[in-house]
Coordinates of C-alpha atoms and ligand atoms in Angstrom, one line a residue:
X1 CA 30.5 -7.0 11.1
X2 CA 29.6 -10.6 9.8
X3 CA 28.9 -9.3 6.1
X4 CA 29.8 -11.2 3.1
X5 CA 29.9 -10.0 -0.2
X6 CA 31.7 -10.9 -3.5
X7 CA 35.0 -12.7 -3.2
X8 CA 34.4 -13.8 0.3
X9 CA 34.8 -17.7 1.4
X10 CA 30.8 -17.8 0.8
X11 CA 29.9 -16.3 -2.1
X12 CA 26.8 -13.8 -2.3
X13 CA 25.5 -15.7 -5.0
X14 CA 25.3 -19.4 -2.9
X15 CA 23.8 -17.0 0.1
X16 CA 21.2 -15.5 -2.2
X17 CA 20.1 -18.8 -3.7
X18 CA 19.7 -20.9 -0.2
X19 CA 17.5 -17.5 0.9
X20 CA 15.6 -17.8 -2.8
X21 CA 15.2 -21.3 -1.8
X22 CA 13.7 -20.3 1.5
X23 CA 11.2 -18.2 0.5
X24 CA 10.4 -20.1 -2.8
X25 CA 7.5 -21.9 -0.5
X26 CA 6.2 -19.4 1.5
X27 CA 5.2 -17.2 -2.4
X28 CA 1.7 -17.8 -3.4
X29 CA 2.7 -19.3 -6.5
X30 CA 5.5 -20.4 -8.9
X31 CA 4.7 -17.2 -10.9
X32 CA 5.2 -15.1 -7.8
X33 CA 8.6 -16.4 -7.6
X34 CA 9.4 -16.2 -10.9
X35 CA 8.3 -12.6 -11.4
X36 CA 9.0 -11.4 -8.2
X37 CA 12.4 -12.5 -7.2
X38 CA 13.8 -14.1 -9.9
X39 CA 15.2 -11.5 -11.8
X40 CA 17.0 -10.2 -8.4
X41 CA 20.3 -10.1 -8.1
X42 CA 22.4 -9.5 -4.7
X43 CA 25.1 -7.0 -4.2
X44 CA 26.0 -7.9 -0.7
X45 CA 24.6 -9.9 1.5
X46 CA 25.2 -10.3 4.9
X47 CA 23.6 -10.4 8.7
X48 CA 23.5 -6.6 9.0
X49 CA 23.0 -5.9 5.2
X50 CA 21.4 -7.6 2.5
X51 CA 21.1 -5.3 -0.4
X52 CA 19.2 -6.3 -3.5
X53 CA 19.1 -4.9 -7.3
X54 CA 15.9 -5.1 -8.8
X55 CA 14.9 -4.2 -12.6
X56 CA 12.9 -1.0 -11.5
X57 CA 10.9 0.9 -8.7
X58 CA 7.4 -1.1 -9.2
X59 CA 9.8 -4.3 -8.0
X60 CA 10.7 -2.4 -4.4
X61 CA 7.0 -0.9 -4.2
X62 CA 5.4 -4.6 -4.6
X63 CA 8.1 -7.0 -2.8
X64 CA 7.8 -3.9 0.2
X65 CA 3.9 -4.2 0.2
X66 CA 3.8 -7.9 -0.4
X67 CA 6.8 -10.2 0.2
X68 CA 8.9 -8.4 2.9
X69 CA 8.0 -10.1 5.7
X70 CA 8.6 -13.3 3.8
X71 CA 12.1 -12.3 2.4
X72 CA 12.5 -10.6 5.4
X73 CA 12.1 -14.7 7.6
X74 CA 14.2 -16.3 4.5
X75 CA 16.9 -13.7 5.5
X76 CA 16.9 -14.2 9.2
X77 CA 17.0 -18.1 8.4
X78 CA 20.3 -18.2 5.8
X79 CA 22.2 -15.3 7.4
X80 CA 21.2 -15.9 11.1
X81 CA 20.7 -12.2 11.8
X82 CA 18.4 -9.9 11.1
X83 CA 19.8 -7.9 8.2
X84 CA 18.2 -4.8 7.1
X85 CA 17.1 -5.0 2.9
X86 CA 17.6 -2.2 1.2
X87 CA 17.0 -2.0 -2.9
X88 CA 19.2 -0.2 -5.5
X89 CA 17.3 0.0 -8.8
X90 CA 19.4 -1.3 -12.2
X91 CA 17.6 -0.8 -14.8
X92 CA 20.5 -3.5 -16.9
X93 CA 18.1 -6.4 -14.7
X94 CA 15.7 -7.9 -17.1
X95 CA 12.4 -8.4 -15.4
X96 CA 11.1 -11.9 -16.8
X97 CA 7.9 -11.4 -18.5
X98 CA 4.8 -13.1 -17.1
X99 CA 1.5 -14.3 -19.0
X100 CA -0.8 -12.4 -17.2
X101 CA 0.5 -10.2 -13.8
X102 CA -2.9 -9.7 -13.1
X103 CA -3.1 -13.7 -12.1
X104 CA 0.0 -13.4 -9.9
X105 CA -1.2 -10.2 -8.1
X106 CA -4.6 -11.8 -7.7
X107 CA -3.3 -15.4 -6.3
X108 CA -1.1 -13.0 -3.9
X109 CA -3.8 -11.2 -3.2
X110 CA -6.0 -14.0 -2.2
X111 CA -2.9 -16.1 0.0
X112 CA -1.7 -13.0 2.0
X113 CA -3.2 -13.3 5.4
X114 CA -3.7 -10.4 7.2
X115 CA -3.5 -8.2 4.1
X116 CA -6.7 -6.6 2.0
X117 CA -7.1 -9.1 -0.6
X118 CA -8.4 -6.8 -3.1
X119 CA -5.2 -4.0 -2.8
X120 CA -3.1 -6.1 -4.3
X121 CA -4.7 -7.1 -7.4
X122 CA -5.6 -3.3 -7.8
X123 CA -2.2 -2.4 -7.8
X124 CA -1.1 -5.5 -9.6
X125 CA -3.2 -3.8 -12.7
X126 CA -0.2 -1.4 -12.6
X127 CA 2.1 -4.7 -12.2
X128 CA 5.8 -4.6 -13.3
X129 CA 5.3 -4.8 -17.5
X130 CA 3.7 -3.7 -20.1
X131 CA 2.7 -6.8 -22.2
X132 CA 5.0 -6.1 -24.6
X133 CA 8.0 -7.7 -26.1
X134 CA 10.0 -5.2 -24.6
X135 CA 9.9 -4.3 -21.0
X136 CA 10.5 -0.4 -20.4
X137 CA 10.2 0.6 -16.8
X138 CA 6.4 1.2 -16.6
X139 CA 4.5 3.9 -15.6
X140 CA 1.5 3.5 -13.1
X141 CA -1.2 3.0 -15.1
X142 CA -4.5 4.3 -14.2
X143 CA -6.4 1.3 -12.8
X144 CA -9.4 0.3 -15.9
X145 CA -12.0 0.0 -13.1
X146 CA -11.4 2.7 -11.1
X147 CA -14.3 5.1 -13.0
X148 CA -17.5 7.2 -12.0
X149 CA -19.8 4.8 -13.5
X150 CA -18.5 2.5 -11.4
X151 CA -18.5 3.9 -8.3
X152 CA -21.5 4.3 -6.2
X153 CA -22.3 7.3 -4.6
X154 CA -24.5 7.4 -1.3
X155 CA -24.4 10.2 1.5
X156 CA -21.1 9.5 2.3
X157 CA -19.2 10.3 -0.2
X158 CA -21.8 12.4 -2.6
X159 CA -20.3 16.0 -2.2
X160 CA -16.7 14.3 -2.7
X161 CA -18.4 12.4 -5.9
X162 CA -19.8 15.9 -7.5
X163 CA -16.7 17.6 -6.4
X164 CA -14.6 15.3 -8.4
X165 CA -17.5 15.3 -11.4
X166 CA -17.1 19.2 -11.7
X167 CA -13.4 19.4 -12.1
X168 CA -13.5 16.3 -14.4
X169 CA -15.3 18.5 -16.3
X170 CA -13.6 21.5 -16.4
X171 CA -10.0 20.8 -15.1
X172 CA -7.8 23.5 -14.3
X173 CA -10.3 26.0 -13.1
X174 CA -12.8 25.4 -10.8
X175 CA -11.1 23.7 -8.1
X176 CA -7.4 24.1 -8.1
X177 CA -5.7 22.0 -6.0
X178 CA -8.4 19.6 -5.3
X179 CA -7.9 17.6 -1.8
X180 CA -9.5 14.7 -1.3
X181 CA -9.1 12.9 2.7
X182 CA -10.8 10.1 4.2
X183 CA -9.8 7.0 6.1
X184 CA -8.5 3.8 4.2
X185 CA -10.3 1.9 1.6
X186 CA -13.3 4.7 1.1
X187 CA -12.7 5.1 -2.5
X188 CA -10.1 8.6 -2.7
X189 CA -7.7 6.7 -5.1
X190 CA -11.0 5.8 -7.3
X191 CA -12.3 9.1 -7.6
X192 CA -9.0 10.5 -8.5
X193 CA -8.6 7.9 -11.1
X194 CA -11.9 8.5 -12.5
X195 CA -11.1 11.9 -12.7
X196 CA -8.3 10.9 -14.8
X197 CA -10.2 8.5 -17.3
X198 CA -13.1 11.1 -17.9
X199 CA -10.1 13.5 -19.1
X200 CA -8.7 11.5 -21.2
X201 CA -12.2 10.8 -22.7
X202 CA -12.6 14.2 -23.9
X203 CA -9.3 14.9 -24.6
X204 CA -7.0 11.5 -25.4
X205 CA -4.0 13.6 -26.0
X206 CA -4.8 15.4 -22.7
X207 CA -0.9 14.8 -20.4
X208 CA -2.9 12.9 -17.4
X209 CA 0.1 11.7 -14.9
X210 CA -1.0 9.4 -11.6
X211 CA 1.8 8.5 -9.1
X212 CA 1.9 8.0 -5.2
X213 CA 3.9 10.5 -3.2
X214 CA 6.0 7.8 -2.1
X215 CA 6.6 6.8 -6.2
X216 CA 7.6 10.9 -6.4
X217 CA 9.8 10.7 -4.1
X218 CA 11.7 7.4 -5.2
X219 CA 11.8 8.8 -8.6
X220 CA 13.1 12.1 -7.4
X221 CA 15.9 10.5 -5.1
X222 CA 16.5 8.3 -8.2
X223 CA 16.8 11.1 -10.3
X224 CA 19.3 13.0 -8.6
X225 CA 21.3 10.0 -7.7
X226 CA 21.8 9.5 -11.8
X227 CA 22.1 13.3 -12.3
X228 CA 18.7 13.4 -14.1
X229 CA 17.2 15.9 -12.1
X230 CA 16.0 18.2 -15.3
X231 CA 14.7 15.3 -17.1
X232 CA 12.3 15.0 -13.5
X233 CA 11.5 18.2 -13.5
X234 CA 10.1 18.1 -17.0
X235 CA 8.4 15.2 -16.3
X236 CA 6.1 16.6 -13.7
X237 CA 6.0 20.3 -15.3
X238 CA 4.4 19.2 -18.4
X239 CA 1.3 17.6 -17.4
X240 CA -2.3 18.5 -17.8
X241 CA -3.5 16.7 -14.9
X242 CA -1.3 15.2 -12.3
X243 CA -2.6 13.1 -9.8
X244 CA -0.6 12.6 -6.3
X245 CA -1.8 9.7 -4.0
X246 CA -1.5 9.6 -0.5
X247 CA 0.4 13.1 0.2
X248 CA 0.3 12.2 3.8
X249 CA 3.2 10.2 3.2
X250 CA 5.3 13.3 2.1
X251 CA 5.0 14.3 6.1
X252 CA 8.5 15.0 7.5
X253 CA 10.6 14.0 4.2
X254 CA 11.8 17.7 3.9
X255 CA 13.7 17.6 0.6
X256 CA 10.3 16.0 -1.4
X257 CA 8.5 18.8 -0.2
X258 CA 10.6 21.4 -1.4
X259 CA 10.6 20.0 -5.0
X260 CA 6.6 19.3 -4.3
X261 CA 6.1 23.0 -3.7
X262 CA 7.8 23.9 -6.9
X263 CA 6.4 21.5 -9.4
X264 CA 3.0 22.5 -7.6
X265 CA 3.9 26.3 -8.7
X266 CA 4.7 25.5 -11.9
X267 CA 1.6 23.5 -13.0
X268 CA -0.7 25.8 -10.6
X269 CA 0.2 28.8 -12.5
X270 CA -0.8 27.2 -16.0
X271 CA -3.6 26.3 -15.0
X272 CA -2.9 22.4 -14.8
X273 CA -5.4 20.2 -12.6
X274 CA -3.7 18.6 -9.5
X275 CA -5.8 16.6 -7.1
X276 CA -3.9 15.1 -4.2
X277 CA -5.4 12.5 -1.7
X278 CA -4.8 12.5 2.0
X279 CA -5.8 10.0 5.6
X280 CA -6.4 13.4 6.7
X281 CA -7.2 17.1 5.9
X282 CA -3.9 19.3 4.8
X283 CA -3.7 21.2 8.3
X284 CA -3.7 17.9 10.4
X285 CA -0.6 16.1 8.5
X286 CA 2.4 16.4 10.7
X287 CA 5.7 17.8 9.8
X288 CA 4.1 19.1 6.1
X289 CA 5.7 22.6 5.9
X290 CA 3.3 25.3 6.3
X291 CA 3.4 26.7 2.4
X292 CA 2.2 23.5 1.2
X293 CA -0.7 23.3 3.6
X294 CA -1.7 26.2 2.5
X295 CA -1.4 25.7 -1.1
X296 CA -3.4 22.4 -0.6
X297 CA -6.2 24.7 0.7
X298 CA -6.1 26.9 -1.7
X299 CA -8.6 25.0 -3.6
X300 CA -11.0 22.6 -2.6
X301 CA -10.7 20.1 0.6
X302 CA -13.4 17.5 0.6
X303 CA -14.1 14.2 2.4
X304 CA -15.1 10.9 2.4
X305 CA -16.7 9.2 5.4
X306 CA -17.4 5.5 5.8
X307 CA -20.2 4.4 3.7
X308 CA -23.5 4.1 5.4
X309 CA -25.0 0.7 5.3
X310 CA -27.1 0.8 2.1
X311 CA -24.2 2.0 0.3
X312 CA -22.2 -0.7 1.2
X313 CA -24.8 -3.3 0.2
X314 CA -25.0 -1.5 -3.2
X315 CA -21.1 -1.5 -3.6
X316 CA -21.4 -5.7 -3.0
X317 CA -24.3 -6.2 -4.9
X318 CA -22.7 -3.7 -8.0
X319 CA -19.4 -5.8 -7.5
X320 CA -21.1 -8.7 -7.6
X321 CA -22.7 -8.5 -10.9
X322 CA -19.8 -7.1 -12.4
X323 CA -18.2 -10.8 -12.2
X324 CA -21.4 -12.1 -13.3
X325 CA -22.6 -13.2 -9.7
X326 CA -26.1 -12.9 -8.2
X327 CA -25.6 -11.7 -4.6
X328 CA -29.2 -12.2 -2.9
X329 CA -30.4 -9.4 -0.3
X330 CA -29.8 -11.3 2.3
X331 CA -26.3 -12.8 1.6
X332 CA -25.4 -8.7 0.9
X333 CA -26.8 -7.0 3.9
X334 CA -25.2 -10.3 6.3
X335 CA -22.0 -9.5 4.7
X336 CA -22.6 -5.1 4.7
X337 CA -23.9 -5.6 8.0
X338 CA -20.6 -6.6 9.3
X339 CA -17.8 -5.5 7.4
X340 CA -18.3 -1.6 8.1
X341 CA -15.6 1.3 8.1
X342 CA -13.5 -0.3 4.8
X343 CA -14.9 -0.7 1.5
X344 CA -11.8 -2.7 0.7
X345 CA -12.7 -5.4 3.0
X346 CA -16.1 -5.3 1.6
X347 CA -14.5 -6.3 -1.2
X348 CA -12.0 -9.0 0.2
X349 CA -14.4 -10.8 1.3
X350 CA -16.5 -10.5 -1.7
X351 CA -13.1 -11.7 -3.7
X352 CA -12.7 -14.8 -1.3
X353 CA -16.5 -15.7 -1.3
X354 CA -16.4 -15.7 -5.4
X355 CA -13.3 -17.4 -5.5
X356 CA -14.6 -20.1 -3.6
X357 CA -18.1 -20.3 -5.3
X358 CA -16.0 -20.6 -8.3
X359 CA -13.6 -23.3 -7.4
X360 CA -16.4 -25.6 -6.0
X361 CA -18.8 -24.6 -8.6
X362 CA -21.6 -23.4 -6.2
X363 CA -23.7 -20.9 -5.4
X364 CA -22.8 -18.0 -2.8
X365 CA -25.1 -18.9 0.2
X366 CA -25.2 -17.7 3.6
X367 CA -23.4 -20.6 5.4
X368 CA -20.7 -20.0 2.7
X369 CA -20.8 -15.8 3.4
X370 CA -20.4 -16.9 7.4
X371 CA -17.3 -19.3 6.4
X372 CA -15.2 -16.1 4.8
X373 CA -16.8 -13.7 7.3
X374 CA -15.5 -16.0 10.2
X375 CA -12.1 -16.2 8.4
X376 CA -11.8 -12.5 7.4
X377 CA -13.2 -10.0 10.0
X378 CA -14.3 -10.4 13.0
X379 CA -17.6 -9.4 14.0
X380 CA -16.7 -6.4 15.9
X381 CA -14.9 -3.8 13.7
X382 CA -14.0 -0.8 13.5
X383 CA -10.5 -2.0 12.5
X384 CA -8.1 -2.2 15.5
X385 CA -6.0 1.1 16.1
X386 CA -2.2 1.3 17.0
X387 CA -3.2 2.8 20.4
X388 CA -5.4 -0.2 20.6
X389 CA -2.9 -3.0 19.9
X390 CA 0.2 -1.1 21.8
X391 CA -2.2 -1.0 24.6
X392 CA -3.5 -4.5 24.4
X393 CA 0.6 -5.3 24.1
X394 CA 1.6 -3.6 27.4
X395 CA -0.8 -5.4 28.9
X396 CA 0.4 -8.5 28.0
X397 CA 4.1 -7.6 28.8
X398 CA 3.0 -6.2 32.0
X399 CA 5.0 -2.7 30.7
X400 CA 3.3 0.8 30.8
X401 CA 2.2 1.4 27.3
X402 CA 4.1 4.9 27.4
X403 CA 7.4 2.9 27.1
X404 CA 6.6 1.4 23.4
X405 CA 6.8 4.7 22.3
X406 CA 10.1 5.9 24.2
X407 CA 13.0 6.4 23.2
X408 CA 14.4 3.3 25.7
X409 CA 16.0 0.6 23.9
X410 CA 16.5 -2.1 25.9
X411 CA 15.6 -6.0 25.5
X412 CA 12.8 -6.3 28.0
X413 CA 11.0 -3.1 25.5
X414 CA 12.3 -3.4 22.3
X415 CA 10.6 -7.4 21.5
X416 CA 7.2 -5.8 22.7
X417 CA 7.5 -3.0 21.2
X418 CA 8.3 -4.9 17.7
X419 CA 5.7 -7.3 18.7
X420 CA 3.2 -4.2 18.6
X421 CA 4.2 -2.8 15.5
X422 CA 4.2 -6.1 13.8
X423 CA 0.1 -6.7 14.9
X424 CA -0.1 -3.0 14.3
X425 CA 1.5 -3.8 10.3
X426 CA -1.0 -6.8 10.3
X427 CA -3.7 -5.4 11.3
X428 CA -4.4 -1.9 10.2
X429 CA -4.6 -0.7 7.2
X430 CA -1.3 1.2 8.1
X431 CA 1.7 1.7 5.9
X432 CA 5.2 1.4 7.4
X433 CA 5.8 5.3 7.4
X434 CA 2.2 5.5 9.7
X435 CA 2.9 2.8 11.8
X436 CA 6.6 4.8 12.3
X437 CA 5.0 7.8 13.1
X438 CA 2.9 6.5 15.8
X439 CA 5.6 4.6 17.4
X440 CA 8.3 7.5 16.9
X441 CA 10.5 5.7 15.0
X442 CA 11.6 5.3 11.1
X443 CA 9.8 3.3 9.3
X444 CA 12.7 0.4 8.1
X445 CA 12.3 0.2 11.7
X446 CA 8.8 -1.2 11.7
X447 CA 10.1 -2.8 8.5
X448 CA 12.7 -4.5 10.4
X449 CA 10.7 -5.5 13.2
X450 CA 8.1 -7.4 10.9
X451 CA 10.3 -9.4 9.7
X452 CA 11.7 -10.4 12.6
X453 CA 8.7 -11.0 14.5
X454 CA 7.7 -13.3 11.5
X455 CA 10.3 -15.5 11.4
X456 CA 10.6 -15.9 15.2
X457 CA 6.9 -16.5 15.5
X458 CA 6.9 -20.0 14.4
X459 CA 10.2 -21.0 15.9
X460 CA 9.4 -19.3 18.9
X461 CA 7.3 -20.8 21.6
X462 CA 6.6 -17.9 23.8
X463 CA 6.5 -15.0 21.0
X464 CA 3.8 -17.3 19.9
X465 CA 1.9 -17.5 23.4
X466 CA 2.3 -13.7 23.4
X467 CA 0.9 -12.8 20.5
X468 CA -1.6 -14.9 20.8
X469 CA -2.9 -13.3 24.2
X470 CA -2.4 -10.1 22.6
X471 CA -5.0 -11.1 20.1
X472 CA -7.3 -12.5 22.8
X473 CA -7.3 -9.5 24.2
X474 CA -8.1 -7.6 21.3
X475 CA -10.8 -10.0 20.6
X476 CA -8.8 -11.9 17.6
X477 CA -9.2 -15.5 18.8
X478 CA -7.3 -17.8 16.3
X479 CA -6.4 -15.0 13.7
Ligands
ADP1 P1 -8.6 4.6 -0.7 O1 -7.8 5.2 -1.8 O2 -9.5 5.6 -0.1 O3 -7.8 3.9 0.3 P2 -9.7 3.1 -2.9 O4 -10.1 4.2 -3.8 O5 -8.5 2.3 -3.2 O6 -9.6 3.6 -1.4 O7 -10.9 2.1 -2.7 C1 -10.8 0.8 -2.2 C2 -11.7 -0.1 -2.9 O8 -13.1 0.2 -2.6 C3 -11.6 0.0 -4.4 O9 -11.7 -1.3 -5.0 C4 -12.8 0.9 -4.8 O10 -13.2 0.6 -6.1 C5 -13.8 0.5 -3.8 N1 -14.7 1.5 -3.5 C6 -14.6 2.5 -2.5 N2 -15.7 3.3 -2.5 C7 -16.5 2.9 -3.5 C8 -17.8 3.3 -3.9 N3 -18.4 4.3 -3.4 N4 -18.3 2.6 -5.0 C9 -17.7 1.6 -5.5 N5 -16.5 1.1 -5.1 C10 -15.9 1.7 -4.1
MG2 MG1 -5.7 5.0 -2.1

């Protein structure tokens, strides 16, 4: 055990500041950094462990979504192994206050390769502060834009749309739980918000509570962990409308679903809306105890399917405008026409191709529309699939692709199989727990494994060859 922690010839501190100074290039801006890690501080640090305190849980949601990879290569570089991170939130920490979070979420947005540009600065909405003098540890915040007069509806997602509209309207009866599923990027999280804004237009007292079921859970193991278990429990027992994003995620994590059930009971029986959003319908969620898939259809399950082409052009052009940009016809249905099964990346490219007309002060024409398209997608989506890549990664290893999925942990299958859930991590649109799932394993796991594959990757002549036929073969030249 090689760890070193307070009091130790190298002091944690020195450690922690050589890795800060690691990753200080690698952040999209001096903002980032400043925001982001910063206010950190490092309990111990070492090459197994490196365990960070951050001011609160919107710090270990973004650095996980954004910067691990990159913290995770600074790591492997100062402490020469590859140590797994692991946050403890103290709320003492003071997060530094930025001018405008929005600006740092959008500039990470817009540098993070491999990652949907436009995620980030949705989330970043819901950033780490409250512009205010004094920094409490925020809630999620409902996103501004996410309403139903922004969204547009087409045969895709129309029954989803009224669905939503009705029990906007009259929460707490009609449709009791409401489940919305559909695949990444189709819009769930933007109905459910708008769900929340129209109630809060009618009634702006009305108790209206979004979170993620990973956010629930952090907040419930952080509740017992400081004895505040009641003060939980009231939390999400006294709402009028509580909104749970991505439920999938509660699959397997036994304890969370036991309090889930029971806050569900509570607010179920007064009559409080709860809409919940999925990746897919209650009964096909793995390891989600039986009473809760049936509560979920208890009410109403509806869907959301990839948007046909003249909804997507609509979605461009509508986005478009809103930052005061013409987008011709022609530019929008080139653009539709091959970004297909993610509104998201419909929108990522849109966010490149304006920051670009922007910077040089030009119009958006088709040559420029090609430029992004060439850098962003390729022209062949659907988006790639783990089976896809782990397949495509076998391959390349000359291994059976059963074997990335085994339990077998030696050398000669444990690089490919990081090496597969790295490309999975990049990219899918899959979160850590998914990509765990599919490859049977936990998902600081995959966690681990993308950060090491990132730091070896540039140091590394033959990881590099690898992955690079990996991506020939699944038709990623030079991404
Ligand atoms: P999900 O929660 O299903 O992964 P989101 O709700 O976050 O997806 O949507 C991804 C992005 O696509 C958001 O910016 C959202 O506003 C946009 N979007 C998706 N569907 C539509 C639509 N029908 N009209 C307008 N914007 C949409
Ligand atoms: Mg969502």
């Amino acid at each position: 055990m090689e760890q070193v922690s307070s009091g130790s010839s190298e002091p944690v501190l020195v450690l922690w500041e050589r890795i800060l100074e690691g990753l200080r290039p690698h952040l999209p801006s001096p903002q980032a950094f400043d925001t982001w890690f910063r206010p950190l501080r490092a309990r111990c640090l070492g090459s197994d462990i490196i365990e960070l305190e951050v001011p609160n849980l919107f710090f270990v949601d973004w650095i996980q979504e954004h910067y691990l990879a990159t913290l995770m290569a600074a790591a492997v570089q100062v402490t020469g192994g590859t140590p797994q991170i692991r946050f403890a939130v103290c709320p003492d920490l003071e997060p530094v206050a930025v001018e405008d979070p929005l600006a740092d979420a959008l500039a990470t947005s817009l540098g993070t390769a491999g990652q949907s540009p436009v995620s980030g600065a949705l989330r970043g909405a819901a950033g780490p502060f409250r512009r205010q003098a004094h920094l409490a540890p925020t809630e999620p915040r409902l996103q501004p834009r996410f309403t139903f007069s922004t969204f547009v509806v087409g045969s895709s997602n129309q029954l989803a749309h009224a669905t939503c509209l009705a029990v906007a309207e009259n929460p707490g009866f009609i449709y009791n739980p409401l489940f919305i599923y559909g695949g990444v990027g189709l819009g769930k999280t933007h109905l459910m918000t708008a769900i929340g804004h129209t109630v809060l237009e009618r009634r702006s007292d009305a108790r209206v509570l979004y979170v993620s079921a990973e956010r629930f859970m952090n907040e419930m193991i952080f509740s017992i962990q400081r004895g505040q278990q009641l003060a939980f429990r009231d939390k999400y027992r006294n709402v009028d409308l509580l909104l749970i994003d991505d439920v999938q995620f509660l699959a397997g994590k036994d304890g969370t679903q036991d309090e889930f059930f029971y806050t569900f009971g509570a607010l179920h029986e007064a009559h409080k809306q709860i809409v919940l959003t999925s990746d897919k319908p209650p009964r096909d969620i793995k390891n989600l105890e039986e009473r809760l898939v049936s509560r979920f259809n208890q009410g109403m399950v509806t869907d959301i399917k990839p948007p046909d082409l003249e909804t997507r052009v609509a979605i461009l052009k509508r986005r478009a405008a809103a930052h005061g940009h013409q987008l011709g016809n022609d530019v929008a249905l080139m653009i539709a026409s091959r970004v297909r099964a993610n509104v998201r990346h419909l929108e990522g490219v849109l966010v490149r191709l304006t920051a670009l007309t922007e910077l040089g002060r030009t119009k958006i024409t088709r040559a420029l529309a090609e430029e992004v398209l060439r850098d962003y997608a390729s022209p062949e989506e659907p988006s790639l699939t783990p089976e896809r890549i782990a397949q495509a990664t076998a391959e390349q290893f000359g291994l059976p692709v059963e074997l990335l999925r085994s339990k077998r942990r030696t050398n000669t299958i444990a690089l490919p199989r990081q090496v597969a859930m790295y490309l999975t991590r990049r990219k899918t649109g899959l979160s850590l727990s998914d990509i765990g799932d599919w490859f049977k394993r936990d998902h600081t796991t995959v966690m681990h494994a993308c950060g090491k594959i990132e730091a070896q990757r540039t140091s590394d002549p033959k990881l590099a060859q690898a992955l690079a036929g990996i991506l020939e073969k699944l038709g990623q030249v030079g991404s």
